[in-house]
JSON list of C-alpha atoms in Angstrom, two decimals:
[
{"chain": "W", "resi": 1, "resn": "UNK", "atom": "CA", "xyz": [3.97, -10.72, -15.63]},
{"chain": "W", "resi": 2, "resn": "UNK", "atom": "CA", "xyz": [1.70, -8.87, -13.32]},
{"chain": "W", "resi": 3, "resn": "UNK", "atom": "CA", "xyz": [2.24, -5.40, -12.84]},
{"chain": "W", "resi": 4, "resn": "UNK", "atom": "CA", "xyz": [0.67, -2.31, -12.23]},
{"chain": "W", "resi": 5, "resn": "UNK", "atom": "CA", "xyz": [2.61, 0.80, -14.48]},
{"chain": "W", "resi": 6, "resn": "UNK", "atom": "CA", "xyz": [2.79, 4.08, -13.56]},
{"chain": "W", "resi": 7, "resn": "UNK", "atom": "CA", "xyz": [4.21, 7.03, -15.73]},
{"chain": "W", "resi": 8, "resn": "UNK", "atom": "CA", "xyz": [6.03, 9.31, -15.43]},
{"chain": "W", "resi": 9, "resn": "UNK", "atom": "CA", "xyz": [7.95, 7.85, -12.33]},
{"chain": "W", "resi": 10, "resn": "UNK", "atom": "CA", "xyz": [9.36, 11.44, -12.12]},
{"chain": "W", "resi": 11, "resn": "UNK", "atom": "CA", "xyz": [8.22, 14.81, -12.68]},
{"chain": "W", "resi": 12, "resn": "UNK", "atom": "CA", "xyz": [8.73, 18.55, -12.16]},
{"chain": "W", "resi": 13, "resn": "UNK", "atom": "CA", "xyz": [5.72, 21.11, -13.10]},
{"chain": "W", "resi": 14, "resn": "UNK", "atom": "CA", "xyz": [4.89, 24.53, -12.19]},
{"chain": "W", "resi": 15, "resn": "UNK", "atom": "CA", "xyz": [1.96, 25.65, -10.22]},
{"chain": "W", "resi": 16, "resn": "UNK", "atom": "CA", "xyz": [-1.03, 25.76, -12.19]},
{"chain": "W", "resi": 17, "resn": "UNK", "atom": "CA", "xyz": [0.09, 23.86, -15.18]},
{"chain": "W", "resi": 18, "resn": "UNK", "atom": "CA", "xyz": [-2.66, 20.78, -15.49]},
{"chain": "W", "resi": 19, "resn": "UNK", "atom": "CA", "xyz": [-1.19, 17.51, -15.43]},
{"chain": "W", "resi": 20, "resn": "UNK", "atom": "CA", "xyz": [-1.89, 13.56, -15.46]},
{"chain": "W", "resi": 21, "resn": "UNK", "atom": "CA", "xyz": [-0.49, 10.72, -14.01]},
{"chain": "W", "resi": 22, "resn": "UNK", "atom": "CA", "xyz": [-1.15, 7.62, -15.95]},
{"chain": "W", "resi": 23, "resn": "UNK", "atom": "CA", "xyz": [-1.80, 4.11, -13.98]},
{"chain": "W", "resi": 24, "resn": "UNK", "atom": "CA", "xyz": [-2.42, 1.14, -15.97]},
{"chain": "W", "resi": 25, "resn": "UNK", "atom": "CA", "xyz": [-2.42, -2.71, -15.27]},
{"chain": "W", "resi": 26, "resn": "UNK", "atom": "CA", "xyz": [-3.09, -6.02, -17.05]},
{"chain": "W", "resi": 27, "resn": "UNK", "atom": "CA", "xyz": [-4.71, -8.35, -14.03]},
{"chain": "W", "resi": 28, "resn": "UNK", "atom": "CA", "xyz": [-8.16, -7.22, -15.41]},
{"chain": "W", "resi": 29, "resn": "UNK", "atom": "CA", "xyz": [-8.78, -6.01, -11.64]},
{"chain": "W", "resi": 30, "resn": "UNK", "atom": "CA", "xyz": [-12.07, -4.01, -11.03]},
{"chain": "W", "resi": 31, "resn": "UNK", "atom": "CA", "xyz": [-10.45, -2.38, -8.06]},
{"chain": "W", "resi": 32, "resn": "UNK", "atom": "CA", "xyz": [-8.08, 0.56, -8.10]},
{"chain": "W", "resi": 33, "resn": "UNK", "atom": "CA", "xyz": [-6.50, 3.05, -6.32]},
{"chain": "W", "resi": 34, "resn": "UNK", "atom": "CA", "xyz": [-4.25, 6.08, -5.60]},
{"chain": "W", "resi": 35, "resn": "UNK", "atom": "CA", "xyz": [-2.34, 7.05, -2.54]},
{"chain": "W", "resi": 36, "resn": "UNK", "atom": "CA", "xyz": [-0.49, 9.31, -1.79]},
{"chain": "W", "resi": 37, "resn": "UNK", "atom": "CA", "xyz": [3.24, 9.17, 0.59]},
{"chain": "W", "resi": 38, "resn": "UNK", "atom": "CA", "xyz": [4.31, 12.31, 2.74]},
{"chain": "W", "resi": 39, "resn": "UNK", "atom": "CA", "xyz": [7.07, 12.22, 4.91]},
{"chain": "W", "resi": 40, "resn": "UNK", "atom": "CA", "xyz": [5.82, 11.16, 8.95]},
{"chain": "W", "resi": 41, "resn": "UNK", "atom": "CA", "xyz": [2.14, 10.81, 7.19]},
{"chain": "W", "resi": 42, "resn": "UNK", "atom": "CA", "xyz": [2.69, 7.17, 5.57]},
{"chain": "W", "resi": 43, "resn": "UNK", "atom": "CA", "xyz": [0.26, 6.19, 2.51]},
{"chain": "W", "resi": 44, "resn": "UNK", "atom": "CA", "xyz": [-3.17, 7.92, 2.57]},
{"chain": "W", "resi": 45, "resn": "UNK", "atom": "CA", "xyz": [-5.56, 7.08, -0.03]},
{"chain": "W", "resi": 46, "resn": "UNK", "atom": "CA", "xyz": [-6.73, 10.14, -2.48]},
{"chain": "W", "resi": 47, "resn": "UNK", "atom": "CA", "xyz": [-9.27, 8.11, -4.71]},
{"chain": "W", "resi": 48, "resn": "UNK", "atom": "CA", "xyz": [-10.66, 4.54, -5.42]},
{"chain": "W", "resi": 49, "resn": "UNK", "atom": "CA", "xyz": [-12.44, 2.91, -8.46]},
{"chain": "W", "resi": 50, "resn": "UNK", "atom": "CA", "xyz": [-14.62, -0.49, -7.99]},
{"chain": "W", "resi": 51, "resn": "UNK", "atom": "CA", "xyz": [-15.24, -0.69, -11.36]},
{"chain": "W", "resi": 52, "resn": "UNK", "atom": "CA", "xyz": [-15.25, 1.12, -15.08]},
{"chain": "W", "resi": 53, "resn": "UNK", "atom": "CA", "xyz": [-17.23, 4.24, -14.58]},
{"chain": "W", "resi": 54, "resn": "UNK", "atom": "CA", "xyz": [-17.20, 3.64, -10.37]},
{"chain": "W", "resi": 55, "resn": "UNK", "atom": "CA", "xyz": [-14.90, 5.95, -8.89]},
{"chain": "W", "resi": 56, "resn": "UNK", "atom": "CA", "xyz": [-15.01, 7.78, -5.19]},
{"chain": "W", "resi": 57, "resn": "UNK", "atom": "CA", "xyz": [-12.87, 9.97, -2.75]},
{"chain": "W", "resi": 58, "resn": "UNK", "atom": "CA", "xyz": [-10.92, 8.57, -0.64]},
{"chain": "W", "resi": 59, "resn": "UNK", "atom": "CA", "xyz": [-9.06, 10.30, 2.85]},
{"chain": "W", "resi": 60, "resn": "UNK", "atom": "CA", "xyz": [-7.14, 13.17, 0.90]},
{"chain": "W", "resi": 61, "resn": "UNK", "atom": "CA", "xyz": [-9.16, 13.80, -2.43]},
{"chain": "W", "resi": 62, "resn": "UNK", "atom": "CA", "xyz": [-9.03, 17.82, -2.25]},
{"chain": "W", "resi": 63, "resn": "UNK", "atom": "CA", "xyz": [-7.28, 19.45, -5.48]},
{"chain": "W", "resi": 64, "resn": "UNK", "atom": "CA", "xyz": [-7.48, 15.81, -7.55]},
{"chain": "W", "resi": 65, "resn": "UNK", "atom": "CA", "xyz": [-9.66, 14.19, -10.45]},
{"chain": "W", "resi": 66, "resn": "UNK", "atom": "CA", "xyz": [-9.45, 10.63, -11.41]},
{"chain": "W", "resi": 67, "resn": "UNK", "atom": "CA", "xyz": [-11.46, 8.77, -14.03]},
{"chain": "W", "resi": 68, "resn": "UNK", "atom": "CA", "xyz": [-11.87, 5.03, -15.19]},
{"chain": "W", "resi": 69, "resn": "UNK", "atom": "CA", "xyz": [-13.21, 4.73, -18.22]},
{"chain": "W", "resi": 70, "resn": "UNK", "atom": "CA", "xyz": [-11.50, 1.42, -19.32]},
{"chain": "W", "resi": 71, "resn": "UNK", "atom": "CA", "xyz": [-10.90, -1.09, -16.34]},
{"chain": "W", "resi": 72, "resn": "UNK", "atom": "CA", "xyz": [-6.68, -1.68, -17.15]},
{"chain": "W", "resi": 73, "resn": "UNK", "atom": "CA", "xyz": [-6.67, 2.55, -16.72]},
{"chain": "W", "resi": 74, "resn": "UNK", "atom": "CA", "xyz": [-7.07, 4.72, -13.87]},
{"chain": "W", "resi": 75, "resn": "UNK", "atom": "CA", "xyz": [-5.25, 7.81, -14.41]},
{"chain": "W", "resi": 76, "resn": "UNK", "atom": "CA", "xyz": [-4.88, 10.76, -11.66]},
{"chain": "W", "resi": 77, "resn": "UNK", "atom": "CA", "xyz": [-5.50, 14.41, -12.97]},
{"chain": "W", "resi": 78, "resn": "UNK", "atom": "CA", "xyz": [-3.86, 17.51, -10.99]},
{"chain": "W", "resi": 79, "resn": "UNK", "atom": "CA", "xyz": [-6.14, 20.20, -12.59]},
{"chain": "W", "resi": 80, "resn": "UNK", "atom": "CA", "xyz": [-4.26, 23.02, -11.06]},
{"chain": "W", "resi": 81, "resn": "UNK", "atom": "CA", "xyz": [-0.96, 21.29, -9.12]},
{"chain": "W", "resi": 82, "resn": "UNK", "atom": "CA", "xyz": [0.02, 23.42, -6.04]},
{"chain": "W", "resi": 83, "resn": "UNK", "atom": "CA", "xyz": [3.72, 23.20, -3.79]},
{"chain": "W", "resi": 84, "resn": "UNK", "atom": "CA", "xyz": [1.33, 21.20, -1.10]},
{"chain": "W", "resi": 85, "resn": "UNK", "atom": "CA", "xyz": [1.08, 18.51, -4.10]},
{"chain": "W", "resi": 86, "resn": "UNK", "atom": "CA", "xyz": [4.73, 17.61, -4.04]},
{"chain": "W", "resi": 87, "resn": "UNK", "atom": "CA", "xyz": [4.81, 13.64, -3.05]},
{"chain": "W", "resi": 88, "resn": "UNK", "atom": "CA", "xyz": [4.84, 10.17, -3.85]},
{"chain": "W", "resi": 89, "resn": "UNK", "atom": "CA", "xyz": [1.87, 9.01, -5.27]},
{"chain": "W", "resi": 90, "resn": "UNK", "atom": "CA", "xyz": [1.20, 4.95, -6.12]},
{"chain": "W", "resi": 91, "resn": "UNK", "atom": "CA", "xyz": [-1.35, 3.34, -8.28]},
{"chain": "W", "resi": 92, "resn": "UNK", "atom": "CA", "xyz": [-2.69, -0.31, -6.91]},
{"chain": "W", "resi": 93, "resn": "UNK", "atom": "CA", "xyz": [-5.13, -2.85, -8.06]},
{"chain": "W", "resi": 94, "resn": "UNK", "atom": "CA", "xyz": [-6.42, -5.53, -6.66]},
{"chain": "W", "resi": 95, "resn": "UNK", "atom": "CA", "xyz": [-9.48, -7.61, -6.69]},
{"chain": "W", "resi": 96, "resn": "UNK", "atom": "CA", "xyz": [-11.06, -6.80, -3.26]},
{"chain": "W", "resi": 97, "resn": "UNK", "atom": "CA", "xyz": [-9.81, -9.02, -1.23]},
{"chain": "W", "resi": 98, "resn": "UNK", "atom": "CA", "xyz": [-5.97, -10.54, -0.82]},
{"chain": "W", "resi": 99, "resn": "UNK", "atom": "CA", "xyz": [-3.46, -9.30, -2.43]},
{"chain": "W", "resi": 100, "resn": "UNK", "atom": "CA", "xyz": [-3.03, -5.49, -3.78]},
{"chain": "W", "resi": 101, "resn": "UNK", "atom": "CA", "xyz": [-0.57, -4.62, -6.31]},
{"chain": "W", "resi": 102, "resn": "UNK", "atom": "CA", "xyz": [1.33, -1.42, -6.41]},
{"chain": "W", "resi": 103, "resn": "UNK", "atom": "CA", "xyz": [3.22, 0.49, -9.05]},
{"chain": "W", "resi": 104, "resn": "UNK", "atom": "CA", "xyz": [6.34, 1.88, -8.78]},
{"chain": "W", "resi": 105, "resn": "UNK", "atom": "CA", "xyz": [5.71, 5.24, -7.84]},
{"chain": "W", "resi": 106, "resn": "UNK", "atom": "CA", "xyz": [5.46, 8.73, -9.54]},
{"chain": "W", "resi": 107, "resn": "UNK", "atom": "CA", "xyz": [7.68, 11.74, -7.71]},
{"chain": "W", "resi": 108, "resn": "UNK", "atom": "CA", "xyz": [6.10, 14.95, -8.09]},
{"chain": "W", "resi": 109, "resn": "UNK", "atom": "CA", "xyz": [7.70, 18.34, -7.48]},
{"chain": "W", "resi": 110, "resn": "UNK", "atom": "CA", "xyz": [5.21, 21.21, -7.93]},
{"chain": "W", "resi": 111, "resn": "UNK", "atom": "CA", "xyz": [7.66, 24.53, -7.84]},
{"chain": "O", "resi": 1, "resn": "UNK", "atom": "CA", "xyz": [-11.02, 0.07, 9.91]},
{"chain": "O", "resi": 2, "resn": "UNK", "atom": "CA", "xyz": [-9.02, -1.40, 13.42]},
{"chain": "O", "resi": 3, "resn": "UNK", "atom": "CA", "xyz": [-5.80, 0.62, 14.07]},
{"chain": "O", "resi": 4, "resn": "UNK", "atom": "CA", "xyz": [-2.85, -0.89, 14.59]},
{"chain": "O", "resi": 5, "resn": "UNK", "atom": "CA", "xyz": [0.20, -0.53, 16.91]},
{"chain": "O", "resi": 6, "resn": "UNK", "atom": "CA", "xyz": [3.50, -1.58, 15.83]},
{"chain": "O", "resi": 7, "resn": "UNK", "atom": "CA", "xyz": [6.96, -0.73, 17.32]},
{"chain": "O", "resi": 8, "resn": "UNK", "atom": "CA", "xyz": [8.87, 1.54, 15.14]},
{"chain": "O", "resi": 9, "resn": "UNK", "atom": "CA", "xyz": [11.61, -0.01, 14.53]},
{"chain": "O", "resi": 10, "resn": "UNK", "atom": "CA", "xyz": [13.28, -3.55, 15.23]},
{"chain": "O", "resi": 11, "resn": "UNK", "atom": "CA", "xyz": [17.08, -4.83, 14.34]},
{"chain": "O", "resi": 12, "resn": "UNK", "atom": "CA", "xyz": [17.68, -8.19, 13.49]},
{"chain": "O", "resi": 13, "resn": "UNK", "atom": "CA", "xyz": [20.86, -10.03, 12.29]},
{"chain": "O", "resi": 14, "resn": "UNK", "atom": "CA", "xyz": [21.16, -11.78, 9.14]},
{"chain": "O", "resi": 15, "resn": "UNK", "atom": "CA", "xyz": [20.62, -15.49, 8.82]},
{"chain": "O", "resi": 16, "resn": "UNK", "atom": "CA", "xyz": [17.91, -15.09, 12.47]},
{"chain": "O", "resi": 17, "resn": "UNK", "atom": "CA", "xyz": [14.24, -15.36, 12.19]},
{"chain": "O", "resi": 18, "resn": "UNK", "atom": "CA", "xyz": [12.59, -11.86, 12.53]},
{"chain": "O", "resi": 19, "resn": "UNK", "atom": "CA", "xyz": [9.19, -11.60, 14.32]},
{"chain": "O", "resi": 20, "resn": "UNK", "atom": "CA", "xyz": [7.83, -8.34, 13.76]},
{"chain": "O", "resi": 21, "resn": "UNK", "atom": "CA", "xyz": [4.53, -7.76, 16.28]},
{"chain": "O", "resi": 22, "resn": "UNK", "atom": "CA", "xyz": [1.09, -5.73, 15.74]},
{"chain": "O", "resi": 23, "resn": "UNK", "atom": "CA", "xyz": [-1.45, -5.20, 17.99]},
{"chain": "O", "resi": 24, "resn": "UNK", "atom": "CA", "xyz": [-4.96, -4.64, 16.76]},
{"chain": "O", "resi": 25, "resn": "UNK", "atom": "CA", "xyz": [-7.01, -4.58, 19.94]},
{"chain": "O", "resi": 26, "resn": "UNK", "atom": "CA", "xyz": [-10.15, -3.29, 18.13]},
{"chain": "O", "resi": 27, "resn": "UNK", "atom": "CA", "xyz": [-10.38, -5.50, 15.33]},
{"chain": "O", "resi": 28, "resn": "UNK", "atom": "CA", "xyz": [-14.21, -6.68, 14.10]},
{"chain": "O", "resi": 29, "resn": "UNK", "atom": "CA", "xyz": [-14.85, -10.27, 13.48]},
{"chain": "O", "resi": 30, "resn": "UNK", "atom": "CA", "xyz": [-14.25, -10.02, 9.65]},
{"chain": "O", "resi": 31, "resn": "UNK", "atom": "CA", "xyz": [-11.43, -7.81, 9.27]},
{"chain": "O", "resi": 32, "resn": "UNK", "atom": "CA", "xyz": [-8.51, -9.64, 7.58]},
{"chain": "O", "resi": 33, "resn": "UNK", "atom": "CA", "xyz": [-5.37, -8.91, 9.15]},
{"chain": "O", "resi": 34, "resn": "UNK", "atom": "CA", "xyz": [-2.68, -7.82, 6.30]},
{"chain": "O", "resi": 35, "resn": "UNK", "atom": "CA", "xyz": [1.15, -7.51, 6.18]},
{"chain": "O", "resi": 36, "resn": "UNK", "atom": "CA", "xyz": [3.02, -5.24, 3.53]},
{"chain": "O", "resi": 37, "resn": "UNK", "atom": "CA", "xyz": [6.37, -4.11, 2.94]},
{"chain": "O", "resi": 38, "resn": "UNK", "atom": "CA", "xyz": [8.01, -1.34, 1.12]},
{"chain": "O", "resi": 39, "resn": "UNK", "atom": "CA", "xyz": [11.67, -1.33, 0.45]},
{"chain": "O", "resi": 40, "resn": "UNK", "atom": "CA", "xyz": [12.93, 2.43, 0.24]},
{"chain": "O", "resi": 41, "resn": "UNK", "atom": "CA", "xyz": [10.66, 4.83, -1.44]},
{"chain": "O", "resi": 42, "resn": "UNK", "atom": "CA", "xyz": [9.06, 1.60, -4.12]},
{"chain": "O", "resi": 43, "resn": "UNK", "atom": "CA", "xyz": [6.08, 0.62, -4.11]},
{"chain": "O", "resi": 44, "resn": "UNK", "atom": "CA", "xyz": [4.57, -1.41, -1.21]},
{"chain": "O", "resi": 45, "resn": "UNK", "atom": "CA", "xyz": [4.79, -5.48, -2.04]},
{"chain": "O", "resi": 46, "resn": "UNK", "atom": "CA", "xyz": [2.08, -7.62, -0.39]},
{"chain": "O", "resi": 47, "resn": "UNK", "atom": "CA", "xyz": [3.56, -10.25, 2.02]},
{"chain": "O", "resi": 48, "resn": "UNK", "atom": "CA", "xyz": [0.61, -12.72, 3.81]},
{"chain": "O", "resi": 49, "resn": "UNK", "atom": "CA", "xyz": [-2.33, -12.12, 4.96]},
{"chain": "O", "resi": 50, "resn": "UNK", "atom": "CA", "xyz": [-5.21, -14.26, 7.62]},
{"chain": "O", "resi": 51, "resn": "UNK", "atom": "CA", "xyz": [-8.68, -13.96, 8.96]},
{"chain": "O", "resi": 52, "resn": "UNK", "atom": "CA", "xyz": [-8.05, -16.29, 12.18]},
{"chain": "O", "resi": 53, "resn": "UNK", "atom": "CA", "xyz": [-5.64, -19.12, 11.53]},
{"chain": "O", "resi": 54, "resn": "UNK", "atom": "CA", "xyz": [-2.26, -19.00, 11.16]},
{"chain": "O", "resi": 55, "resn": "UNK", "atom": "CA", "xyz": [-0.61, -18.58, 7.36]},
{"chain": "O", "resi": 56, "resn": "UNK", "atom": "CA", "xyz": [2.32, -19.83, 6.00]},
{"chain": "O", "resi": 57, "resn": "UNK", "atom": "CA", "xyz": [4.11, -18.99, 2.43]},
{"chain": "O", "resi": 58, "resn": "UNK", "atom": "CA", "xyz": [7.12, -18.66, 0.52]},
{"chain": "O", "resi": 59, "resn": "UNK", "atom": "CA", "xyz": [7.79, -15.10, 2.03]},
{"chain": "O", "resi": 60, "resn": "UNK", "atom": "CA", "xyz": [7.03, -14.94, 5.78]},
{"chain": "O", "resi": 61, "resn": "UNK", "atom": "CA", "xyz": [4.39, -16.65, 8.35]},
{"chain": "O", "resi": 62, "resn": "UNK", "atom": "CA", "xyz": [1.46, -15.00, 10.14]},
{"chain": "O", "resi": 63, "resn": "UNK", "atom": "CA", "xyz": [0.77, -16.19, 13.47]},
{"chain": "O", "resi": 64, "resn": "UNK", "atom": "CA", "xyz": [-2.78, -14.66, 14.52]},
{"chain": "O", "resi": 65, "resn": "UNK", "atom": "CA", "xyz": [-3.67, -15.00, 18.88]},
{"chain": "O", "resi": 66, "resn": "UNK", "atom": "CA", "xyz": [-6.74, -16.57, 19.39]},
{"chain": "O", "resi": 67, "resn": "UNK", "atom": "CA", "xyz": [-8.61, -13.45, 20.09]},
{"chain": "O", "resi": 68, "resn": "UNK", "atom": "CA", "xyz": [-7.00, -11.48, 16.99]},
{"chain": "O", "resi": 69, "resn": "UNK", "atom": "CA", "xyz": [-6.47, -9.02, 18.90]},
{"chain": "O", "resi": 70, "resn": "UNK", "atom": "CA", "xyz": [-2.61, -9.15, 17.75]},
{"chain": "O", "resi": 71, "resn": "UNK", "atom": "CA", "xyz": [-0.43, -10.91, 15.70]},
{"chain": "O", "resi": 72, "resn": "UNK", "atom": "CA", "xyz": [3.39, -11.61, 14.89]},
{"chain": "O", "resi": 73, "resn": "UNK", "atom": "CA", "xyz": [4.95, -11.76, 11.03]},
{"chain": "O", "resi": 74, "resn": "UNK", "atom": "CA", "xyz": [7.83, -13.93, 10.78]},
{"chain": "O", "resi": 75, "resn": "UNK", "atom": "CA", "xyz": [10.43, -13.58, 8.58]},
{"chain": "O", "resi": 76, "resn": "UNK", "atom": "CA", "xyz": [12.50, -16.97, 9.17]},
{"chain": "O", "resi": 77, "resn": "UNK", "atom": "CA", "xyz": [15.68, -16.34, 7.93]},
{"chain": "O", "resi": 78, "resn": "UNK", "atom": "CA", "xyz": [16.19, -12.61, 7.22]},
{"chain": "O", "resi": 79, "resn": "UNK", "atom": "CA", "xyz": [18.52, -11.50, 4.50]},
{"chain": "O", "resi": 80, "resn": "UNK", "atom": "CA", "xyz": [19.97, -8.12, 3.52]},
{"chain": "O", "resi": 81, "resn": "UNK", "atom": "CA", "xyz": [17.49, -7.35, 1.24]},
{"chain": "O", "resi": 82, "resn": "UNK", "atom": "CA", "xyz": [14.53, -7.85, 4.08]},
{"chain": "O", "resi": 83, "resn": "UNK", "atom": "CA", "xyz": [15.83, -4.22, 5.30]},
{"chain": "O", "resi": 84, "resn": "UNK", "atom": "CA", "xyz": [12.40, -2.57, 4.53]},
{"chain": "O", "resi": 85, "resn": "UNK", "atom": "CA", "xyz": [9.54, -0.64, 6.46]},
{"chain": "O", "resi": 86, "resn": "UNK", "atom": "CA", "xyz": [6.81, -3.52, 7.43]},
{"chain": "O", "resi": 87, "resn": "UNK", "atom": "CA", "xyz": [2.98, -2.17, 7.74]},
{"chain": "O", "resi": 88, "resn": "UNK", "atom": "CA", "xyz": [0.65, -4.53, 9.71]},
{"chain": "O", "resi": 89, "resn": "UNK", "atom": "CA", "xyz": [-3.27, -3.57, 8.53]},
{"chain": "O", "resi": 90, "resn": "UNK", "atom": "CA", "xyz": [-6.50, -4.76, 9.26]},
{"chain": "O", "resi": 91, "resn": "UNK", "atom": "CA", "xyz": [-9.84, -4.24, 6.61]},
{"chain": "O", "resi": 92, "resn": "UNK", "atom": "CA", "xyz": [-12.48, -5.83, 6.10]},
{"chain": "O", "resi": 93, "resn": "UNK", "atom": "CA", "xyz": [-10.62, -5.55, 1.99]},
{"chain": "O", "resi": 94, "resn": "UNK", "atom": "CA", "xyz": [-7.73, -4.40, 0.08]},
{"chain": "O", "resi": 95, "resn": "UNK", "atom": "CA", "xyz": [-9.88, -1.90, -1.83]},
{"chain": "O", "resi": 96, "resn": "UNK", "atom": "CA", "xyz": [-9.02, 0.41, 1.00]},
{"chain": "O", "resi": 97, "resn": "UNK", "atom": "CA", "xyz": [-5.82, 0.19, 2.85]},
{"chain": "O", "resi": 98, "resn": "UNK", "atom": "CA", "xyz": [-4.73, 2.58, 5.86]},
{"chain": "O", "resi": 99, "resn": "UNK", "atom": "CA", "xyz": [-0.89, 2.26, 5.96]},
{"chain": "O", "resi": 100, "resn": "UNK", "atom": "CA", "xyz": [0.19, 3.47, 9.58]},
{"chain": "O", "resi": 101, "resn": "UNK", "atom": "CA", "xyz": [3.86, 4.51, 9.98]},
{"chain": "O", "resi": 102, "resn": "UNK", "atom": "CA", "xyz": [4.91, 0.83, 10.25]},
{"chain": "O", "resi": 103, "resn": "UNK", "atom": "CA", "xyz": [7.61, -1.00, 11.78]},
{"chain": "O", "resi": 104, "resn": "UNK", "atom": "CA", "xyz": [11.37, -0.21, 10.24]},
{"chain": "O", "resi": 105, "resn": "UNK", "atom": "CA", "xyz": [13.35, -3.19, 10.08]},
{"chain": "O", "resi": 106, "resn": "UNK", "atom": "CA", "xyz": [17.10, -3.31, 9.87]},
{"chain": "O", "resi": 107, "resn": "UNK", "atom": "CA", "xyz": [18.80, -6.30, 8.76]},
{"chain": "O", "resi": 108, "resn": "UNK", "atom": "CA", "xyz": [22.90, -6.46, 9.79]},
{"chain": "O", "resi": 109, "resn": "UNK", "atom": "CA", "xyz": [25.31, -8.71, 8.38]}
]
């Protein structure tokens, strides 16, 4: 089955404390990307990857890493999470053109 | 990338056709015009998407105007489960896609 797997779907750090968000999917896409979902703001897009090693910022990429050094993998790094971080972030691939896959979404409280 | 207008929300009763409208005044000639949904806080599931003739598939239809300058998504038989937020997008790709606030539709028994 297709899918695109995001983990943890939920999670509660402290300011500060580095953490990552893993993405991962098995279409063998070269394109892949991570949004973020604020209340009244819809889905704005923090980084994109065209292909392994091909990564740049998208609208909101302030306070975010990402890497993409396999092309199933493209996991988002909070090197120091802040309150203003707390949202619904989704991983999608997709191969340019059509049809984007999304995964299921990671809540993230930063207290 | 074109921005698009859609209303904010729509009702439609169960078992009826829903056609859910986007305008897109400023699209450019190679912009695909795409349709998403997202059902509660999940991830957003691809619908249809079209260039400049109309689509058809197991999910919905996309009826494009001549000009592209808007276009309708038709659901033609809502059910229950069709209660979702509906984004209408235009890009030149999905490698990029700017999600307005969308259109929230509410399906009633």
């Amino acid at each position: 089955e297709a899918q695109v797997t995001q983990n943890p779907r939920y999670l509660i750090t402290v300011t500060g404390k580095k953490l990552t968000v893993t993405c991962s999917q098995n279409m063998n896409h070269e394109y892949m990307s991570w949004y973020r979902q604020d209340p009244g703001l819809g889905l704005r897009q923090i980084y994109y990857s065209m292909n392994v090693e091909v990564t740049d910022k998208g609208d909101v990429p302030e306070g975010y890493k990402v890497s993409r050094k396999e092309k199933r993998n493209f996991p988002l790094i909070l090197e120091s999470p802040s309150p203003n971080q707390t949202s619904l972030y989704f991983c999608a691939s997709n191969t340019g053109t059509g049809e984007a896959f999304f995964g299921q979404g990671t809540r993230l409280t930063v207290v | 990338d074109a921005k698009t207008t859609q209303p904010t929300s729509m009702d439609c009763a169960e078992g009826r056709a829903a056609n859910l409208p986007c305008n897109h005044s400023t699209i450019s000639g190679n912009e695909y015009v795409y349709w998403y949904r997202q059902i509660h806080s999940q991830g957003p599931q691809y619908i249809i998407h079209g260039l400049k003739n109309n689509e058809t598939n197991e999910m919905a239809s996309l009826i494009i105007t001549e000009d592209r300058k808007s276009s309708t998504l038709i659901l033609p038989h809502a059910t229950l489960r069709d209660t979702a937020v509906y984004y209408c997008i235009v890009s030149y790709n999905t490698d990029k896609l700017i999600f307005g606030t969308g259109t929230r539709l509410q399906v009633f028994p």
